[in-house]
Short mmCIF file of C-alpha atoms in Angstrom, two decimals:
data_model
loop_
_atom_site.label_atom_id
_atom_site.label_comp_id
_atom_site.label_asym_id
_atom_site.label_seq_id
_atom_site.Cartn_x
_atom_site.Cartn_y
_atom_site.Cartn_z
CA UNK A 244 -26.36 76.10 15.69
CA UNK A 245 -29.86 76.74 14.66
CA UNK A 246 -30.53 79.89 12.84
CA UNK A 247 -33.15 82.30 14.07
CA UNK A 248 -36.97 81.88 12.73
CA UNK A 249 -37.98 84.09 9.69
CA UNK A 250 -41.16 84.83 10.07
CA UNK A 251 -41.62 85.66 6.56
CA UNK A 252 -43.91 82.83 4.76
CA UNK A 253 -45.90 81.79 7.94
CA UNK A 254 -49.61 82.07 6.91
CA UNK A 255 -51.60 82.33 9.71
CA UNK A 256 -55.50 82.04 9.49
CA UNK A 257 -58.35 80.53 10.92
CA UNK A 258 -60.75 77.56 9.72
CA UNK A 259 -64.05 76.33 11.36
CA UNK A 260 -64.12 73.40 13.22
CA UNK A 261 -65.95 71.49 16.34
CA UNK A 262 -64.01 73.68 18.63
CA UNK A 263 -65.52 77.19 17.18
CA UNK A 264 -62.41 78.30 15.25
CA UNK A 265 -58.94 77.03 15.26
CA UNK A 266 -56.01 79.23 14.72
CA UNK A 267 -53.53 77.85 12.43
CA UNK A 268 -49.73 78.67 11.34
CA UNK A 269 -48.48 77.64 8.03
CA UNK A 270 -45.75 77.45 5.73
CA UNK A 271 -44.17 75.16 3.01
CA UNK A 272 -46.32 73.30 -0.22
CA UNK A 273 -46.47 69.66 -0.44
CA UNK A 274 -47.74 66.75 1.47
CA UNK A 275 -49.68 67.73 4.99
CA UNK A 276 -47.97 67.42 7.90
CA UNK A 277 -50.14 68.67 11.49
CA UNK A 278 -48.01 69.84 14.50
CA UNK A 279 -49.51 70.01 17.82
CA UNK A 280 -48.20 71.16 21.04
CA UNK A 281 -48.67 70.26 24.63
CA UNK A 282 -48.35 72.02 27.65
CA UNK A 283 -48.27 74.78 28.53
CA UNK A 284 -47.48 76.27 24.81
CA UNK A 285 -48.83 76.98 21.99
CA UNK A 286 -48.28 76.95 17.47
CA UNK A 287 -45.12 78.82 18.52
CA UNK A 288 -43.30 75.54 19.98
CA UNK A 289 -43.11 74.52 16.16
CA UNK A 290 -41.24 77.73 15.48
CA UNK A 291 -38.24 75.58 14.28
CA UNK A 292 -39.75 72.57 12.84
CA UNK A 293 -42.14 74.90 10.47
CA UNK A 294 -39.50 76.13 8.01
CA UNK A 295 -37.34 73.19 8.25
CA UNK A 296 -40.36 71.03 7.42
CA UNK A 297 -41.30 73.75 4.27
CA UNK A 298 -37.86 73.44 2.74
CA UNK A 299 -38.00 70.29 2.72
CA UNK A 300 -41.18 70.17 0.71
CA UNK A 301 -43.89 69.91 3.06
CA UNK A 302 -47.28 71.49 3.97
CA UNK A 303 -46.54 72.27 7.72
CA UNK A 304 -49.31 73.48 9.90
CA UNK A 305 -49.05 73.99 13.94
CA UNK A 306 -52.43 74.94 15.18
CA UNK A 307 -53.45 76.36 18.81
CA UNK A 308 -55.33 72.89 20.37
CA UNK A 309 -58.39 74.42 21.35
CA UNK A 310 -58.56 76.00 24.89
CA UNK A 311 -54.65 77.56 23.52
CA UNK A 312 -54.11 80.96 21.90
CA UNK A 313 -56.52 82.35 19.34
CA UNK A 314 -58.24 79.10 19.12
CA UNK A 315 -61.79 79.03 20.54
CA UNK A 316 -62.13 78.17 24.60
CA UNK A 317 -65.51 76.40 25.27
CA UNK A 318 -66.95 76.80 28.36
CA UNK A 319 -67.56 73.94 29.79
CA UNK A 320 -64.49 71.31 30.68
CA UNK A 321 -65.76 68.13 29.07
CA UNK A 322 -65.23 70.34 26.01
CA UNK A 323 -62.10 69.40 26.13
CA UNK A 324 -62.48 65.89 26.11
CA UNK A 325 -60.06 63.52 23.64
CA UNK A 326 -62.76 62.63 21.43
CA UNK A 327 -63.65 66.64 20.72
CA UNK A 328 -59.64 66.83 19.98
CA UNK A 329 -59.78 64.17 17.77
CA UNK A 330 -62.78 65.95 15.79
CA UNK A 331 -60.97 69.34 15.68
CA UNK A 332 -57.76 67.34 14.03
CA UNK A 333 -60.23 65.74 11.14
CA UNK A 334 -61.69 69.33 10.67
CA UNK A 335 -58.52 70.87 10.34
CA UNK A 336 -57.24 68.28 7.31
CA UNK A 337 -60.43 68.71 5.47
CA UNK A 338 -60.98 72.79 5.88
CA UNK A 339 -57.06 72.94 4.14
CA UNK A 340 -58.58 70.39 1.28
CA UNK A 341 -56.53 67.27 1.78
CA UNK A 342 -57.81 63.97 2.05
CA UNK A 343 -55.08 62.74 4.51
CA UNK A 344 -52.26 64.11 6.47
CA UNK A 345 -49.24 63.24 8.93
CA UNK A 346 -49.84 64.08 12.35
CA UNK A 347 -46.78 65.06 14.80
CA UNK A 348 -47.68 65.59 18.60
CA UNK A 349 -44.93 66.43 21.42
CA UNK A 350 -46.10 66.37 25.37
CA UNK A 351 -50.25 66.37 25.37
CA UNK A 352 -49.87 66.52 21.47
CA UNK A 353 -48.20 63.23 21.54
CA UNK A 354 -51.62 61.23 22.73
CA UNK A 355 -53.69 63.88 20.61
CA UNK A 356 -51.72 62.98 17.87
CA UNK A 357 -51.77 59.18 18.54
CA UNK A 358 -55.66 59.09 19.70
CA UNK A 359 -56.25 60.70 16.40
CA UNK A 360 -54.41 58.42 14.22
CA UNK A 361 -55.90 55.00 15.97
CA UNK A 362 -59.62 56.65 15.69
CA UNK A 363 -59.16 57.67 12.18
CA UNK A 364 -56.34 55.45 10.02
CA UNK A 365 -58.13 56.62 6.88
CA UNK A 366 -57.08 60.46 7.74
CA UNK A 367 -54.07 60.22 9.37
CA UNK A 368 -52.03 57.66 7.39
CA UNK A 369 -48.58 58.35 10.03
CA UNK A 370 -47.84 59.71 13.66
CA UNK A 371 -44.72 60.86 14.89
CA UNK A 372 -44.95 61.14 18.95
CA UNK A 373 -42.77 63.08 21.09
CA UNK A 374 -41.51 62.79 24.73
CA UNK A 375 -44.72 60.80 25.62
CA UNK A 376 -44.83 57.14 24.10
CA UNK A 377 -47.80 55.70 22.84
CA UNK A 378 -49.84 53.55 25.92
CA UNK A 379 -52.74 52.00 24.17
CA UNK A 380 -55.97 53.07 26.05
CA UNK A 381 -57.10 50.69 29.03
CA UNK A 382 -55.99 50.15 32.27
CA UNK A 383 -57.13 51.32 35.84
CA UNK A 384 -58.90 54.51 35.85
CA UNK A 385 -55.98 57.77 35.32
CA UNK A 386 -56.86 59.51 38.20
CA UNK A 387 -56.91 56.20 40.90
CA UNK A 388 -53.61 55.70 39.31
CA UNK A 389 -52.30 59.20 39.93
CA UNK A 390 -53.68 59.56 43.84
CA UNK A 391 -51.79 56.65 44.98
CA UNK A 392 -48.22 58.60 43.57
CA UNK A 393 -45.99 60.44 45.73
CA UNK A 394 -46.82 59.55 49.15
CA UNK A 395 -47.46 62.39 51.39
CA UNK A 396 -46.21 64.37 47.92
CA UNK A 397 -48.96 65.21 45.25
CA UNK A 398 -48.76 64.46 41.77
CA UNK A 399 -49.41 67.35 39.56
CA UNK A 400 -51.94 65.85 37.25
CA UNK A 401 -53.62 65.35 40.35
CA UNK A 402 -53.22 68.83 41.65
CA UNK A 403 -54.66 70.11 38.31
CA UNK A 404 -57.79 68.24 38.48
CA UNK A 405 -59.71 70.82 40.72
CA UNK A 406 -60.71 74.33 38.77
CA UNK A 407 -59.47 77.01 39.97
CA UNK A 408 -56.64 75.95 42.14
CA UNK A 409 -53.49 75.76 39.79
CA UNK A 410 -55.47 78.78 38.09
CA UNK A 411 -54.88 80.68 41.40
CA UNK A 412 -51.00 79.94 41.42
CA UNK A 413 -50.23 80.62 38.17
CA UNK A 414 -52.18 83.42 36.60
CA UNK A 415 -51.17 86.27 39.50
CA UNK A 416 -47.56 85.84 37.58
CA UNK A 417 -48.11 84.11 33.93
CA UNK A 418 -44.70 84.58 32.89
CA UNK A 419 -42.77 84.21 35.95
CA UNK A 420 -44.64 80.38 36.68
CA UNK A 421 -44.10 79.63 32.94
CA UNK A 422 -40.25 80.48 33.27
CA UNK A 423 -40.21 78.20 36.30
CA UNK A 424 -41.79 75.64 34.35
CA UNK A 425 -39.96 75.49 31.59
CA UNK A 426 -36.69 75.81 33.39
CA UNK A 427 -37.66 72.83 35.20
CA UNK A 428 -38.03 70.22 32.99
CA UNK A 429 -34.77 71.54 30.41
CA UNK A 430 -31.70 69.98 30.42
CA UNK A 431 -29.61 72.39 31.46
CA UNK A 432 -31.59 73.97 33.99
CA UNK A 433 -33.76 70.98 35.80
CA UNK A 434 -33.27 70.31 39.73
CA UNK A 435 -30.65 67.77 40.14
CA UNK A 436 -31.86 64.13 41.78
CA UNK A 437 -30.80 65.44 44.84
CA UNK A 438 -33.28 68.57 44.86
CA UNK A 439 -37.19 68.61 44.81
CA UNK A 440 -39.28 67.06 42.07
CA UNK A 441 -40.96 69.48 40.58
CA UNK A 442 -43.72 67.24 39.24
CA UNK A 443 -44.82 66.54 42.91
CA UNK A 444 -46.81 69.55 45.40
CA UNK A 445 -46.54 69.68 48.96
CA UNK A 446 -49.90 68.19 50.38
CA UNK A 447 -50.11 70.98 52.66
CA UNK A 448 -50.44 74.03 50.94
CA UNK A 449 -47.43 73.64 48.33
CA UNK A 450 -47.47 75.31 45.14
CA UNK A 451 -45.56 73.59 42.27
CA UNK A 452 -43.85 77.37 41.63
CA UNK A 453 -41.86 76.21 45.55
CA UNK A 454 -40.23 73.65 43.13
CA UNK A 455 -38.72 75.51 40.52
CA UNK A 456 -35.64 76.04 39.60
CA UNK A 457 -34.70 80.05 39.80
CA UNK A 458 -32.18 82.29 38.09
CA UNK A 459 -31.29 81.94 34.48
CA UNK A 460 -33.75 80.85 31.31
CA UNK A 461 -32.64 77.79 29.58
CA UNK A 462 -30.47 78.60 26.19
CA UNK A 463 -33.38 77.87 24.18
CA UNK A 464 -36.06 80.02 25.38
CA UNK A 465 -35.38 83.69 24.80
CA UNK A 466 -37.32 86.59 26.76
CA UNK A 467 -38.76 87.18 23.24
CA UNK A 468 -39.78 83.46 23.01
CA UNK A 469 -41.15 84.24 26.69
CA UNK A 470 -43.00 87.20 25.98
CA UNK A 471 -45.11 85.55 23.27
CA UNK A 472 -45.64 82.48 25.25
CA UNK A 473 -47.29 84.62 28.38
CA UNK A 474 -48.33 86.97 26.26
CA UNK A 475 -51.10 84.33 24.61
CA UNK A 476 -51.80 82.79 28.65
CA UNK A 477 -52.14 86.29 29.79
CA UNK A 478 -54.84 87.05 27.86
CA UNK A 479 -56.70 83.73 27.38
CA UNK A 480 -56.19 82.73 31.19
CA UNK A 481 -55.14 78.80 31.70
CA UNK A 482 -58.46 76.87 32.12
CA UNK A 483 -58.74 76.09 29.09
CA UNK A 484 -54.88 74.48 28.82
CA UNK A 485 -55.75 72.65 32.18
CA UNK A 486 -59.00 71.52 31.44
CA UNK A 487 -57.32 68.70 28.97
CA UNK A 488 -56.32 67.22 32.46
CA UNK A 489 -59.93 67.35 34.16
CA UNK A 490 -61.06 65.34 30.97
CA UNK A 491 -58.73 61.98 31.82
CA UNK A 492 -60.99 60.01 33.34
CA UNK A 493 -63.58 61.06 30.78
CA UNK A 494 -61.03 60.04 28.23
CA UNK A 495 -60.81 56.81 30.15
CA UNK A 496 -64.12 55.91 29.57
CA UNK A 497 -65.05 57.63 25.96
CA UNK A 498 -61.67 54.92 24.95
CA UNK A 499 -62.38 51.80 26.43
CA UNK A 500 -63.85 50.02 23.61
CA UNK A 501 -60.00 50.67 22.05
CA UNK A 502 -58.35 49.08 24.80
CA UNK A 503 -55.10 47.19 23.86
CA UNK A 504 -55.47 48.62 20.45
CA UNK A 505 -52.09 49.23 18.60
CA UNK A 506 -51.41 51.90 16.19
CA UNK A 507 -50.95 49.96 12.82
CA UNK A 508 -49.82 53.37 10.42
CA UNK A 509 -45.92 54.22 10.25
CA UNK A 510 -44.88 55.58 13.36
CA UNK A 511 -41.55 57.47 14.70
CA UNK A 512 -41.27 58.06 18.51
CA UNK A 513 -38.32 60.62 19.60
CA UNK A 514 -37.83 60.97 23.70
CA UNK A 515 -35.65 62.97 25.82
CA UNK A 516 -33.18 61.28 27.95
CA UNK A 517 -33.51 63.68 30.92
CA UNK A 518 -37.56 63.64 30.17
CA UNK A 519 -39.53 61.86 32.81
CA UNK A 520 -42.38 61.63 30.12
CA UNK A 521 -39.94 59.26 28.99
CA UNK A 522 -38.35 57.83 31.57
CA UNK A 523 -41.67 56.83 33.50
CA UNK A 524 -43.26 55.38 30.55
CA UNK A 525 -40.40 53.03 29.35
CA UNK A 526 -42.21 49.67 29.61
CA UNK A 527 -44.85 51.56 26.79
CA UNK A 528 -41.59 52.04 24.91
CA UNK A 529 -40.60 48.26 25.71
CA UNK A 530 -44.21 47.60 24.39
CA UNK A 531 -43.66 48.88 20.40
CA UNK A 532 -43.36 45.78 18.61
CA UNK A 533 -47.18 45.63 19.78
CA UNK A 534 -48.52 48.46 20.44
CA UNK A 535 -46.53 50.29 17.25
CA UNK A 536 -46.50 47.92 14.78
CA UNK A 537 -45.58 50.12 12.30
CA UNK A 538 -42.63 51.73 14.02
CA UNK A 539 -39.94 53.18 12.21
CA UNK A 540 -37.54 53.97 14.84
CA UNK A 541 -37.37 55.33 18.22
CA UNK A 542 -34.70 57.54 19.22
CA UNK A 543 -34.02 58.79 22.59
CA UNK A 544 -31.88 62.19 22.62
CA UNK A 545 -28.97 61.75 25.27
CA UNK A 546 -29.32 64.36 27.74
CA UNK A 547 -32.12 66.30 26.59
CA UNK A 548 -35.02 67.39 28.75
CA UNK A 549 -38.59 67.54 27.85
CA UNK A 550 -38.95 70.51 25.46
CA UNK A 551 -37.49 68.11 22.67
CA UNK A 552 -37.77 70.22 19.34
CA UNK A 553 -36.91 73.56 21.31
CA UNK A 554 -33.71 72.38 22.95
CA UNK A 555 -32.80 70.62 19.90
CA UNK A 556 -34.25 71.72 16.98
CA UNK A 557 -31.58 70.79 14.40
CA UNK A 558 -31.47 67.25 15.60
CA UNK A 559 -35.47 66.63 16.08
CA UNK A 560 -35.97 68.58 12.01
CA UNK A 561 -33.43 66.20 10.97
CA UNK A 562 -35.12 62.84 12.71
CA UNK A 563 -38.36 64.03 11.33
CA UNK A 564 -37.40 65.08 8.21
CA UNK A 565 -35.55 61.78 7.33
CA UNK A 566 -38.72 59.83 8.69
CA UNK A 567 -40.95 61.65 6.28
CA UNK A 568 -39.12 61.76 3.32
CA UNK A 569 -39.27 57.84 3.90
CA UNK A 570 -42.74 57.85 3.68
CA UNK A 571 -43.23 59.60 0.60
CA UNK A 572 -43.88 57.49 -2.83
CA UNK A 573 -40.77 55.47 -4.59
CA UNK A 574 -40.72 56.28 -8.29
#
């Protein structure tokens, strides 16, 4: 059983960077390793990777992706564009004085974390990727692809494309839609296969909230661990999380002179079993000897859901831990 966070020795400050400011959370000496989250979170979804990762002598820093937390929120929604991410990431490693760093994404951190290691090898000389495997860029445009899903159901990436409407469902009740949404894509609380998907919306008038699971929080997500989660999307509102969706298309086209391109630094990949990130992309995970070259290993977690290093903390900080110790130096 994992032990509670101390929150004694996280250093949190803020450096400047393409994105304004970026709020980062540190702890640990030694070589840099860069966490960053997906959605809808925040630093605070490396809670138990940061002191795992600093006792095991690393540098670990989880910053808010811009748009997240106390991070700056541009204005306008091609602000949020890969490339821009990218920038922010290269910022970040040179503001804390290092020359190169690891770079560990999980959900929309995953292809942050890849897009910045295939656009800058020299910086970030290893990627670890979780619950969304690496899908070099290419390929129809993201959001022809995501119309023609679902049938008379609608995808949600495609139901977040228009600002303002997920906005209206989900900031009238922050934490009660974040509840939902975690709940629904855990392990131990996600609809069963006979129940609703809950990454499809009703064409006619749904809400993804209709599709959520109700009653209990999964085991890994505390009211506390609520409370600071809509706490931060309370006050900073969530255009600036969804706008990394409204940029896809841009993304399409700001990557297409690295189509096919593989990934050539060390790589880990870690999915969840129950994780239809996973799930849906395993021909990309069929794809590694190609596209990851440099692959270490790729481990899929039996009957875990999406939130990988929340639901299982000990077992990701052990996977990741054991992958970067193996990069380190021989004597």
């Amino acid at each position: 059983m994992h032990q509670p966070t101390p929150s004694v020795d996280l250093r949190h400050h803020t450096i400047e960077a393409p994105a304004g400011r970026l709020h980062l959370v540190e702890q640990g000496t030694g070589p840099l390793v860069v966490l960053v989250h997906g959605f809808p979170e925040s630093w605070y979804s490396w809670r138990r990777q940061l002191p795992a990762l600093a006792a095991a002598g690393y540098r670990a820093v989880a910053l808010d992706v811009r748009g997240y937390g106390r991070s700056s929120k541009p204005a306008a929604t091609d602000a949020y564009r890969m490339l821009a991410l990218v920038e922010d990431n290269v910022a970040l490693v040179r503001a804390l004085g290092e020359e190169t760093a690891v770079i560990i994404g999980h959900d929309w951190g995953s292809n942050i974390a890849a897009t910045s290691a295939l656009l800058h090898s020299e910086v970030f000389r290893a990627v670890g990727l979780l619950s969304v495997p690496y899908a070099p860029p290419g390929g129809p445009r993201p959001t022809d692809v995501f119309a023609q899903m679902g049938g008379d159901q609608e995808f949600y990436v495609s139901y977040f494309q228009e600002p303002g409407r997920a906005e209206a469902e989900i900031e009238p009740d922050v934490r009660g839609w974040l509840a939902g949404f975690y709940a629904a894509l855990s392990a131990e609380t996600m609809p069963t296969q006979a129940e609703s998907d809950p990454h499809f919306v009703n064409r006619t008038g749904g809400q993804l909230r209709d599709r959520f699971p109700g009653g209990r929080l999964p085991s890994w997500l505390t009211e506390g661990d609520l409370d600071v989660y809509a706490g931060e999307f309370e006050r900073t509102g969530m255009t600036g999380a969804l706008n990394r969706y409204r940029n896809m298309d841009r993304d399409w086209e700001d990557l297409a002179p690295y189509s096919g391109s593989p990934i050539k630094q060390p790589s880990l990949f870690i999915g969840g079993g129950l994780d239809a990130s996973t799930t849906w992309m395993a021909d990309a995970i069929d794809a590694y000897p190609a596209t990851l070259p440099g692959l270490a290993d790729s481990h899929i977690l039996d009957g875990c859901g999406h939130w990988l290093q929340q639901e299982r903390p000990d077992e990701v900080n052990r996977l990741l831990i054991d992958w970067l110790d193996s990069l380190r130096p021989t004597a």
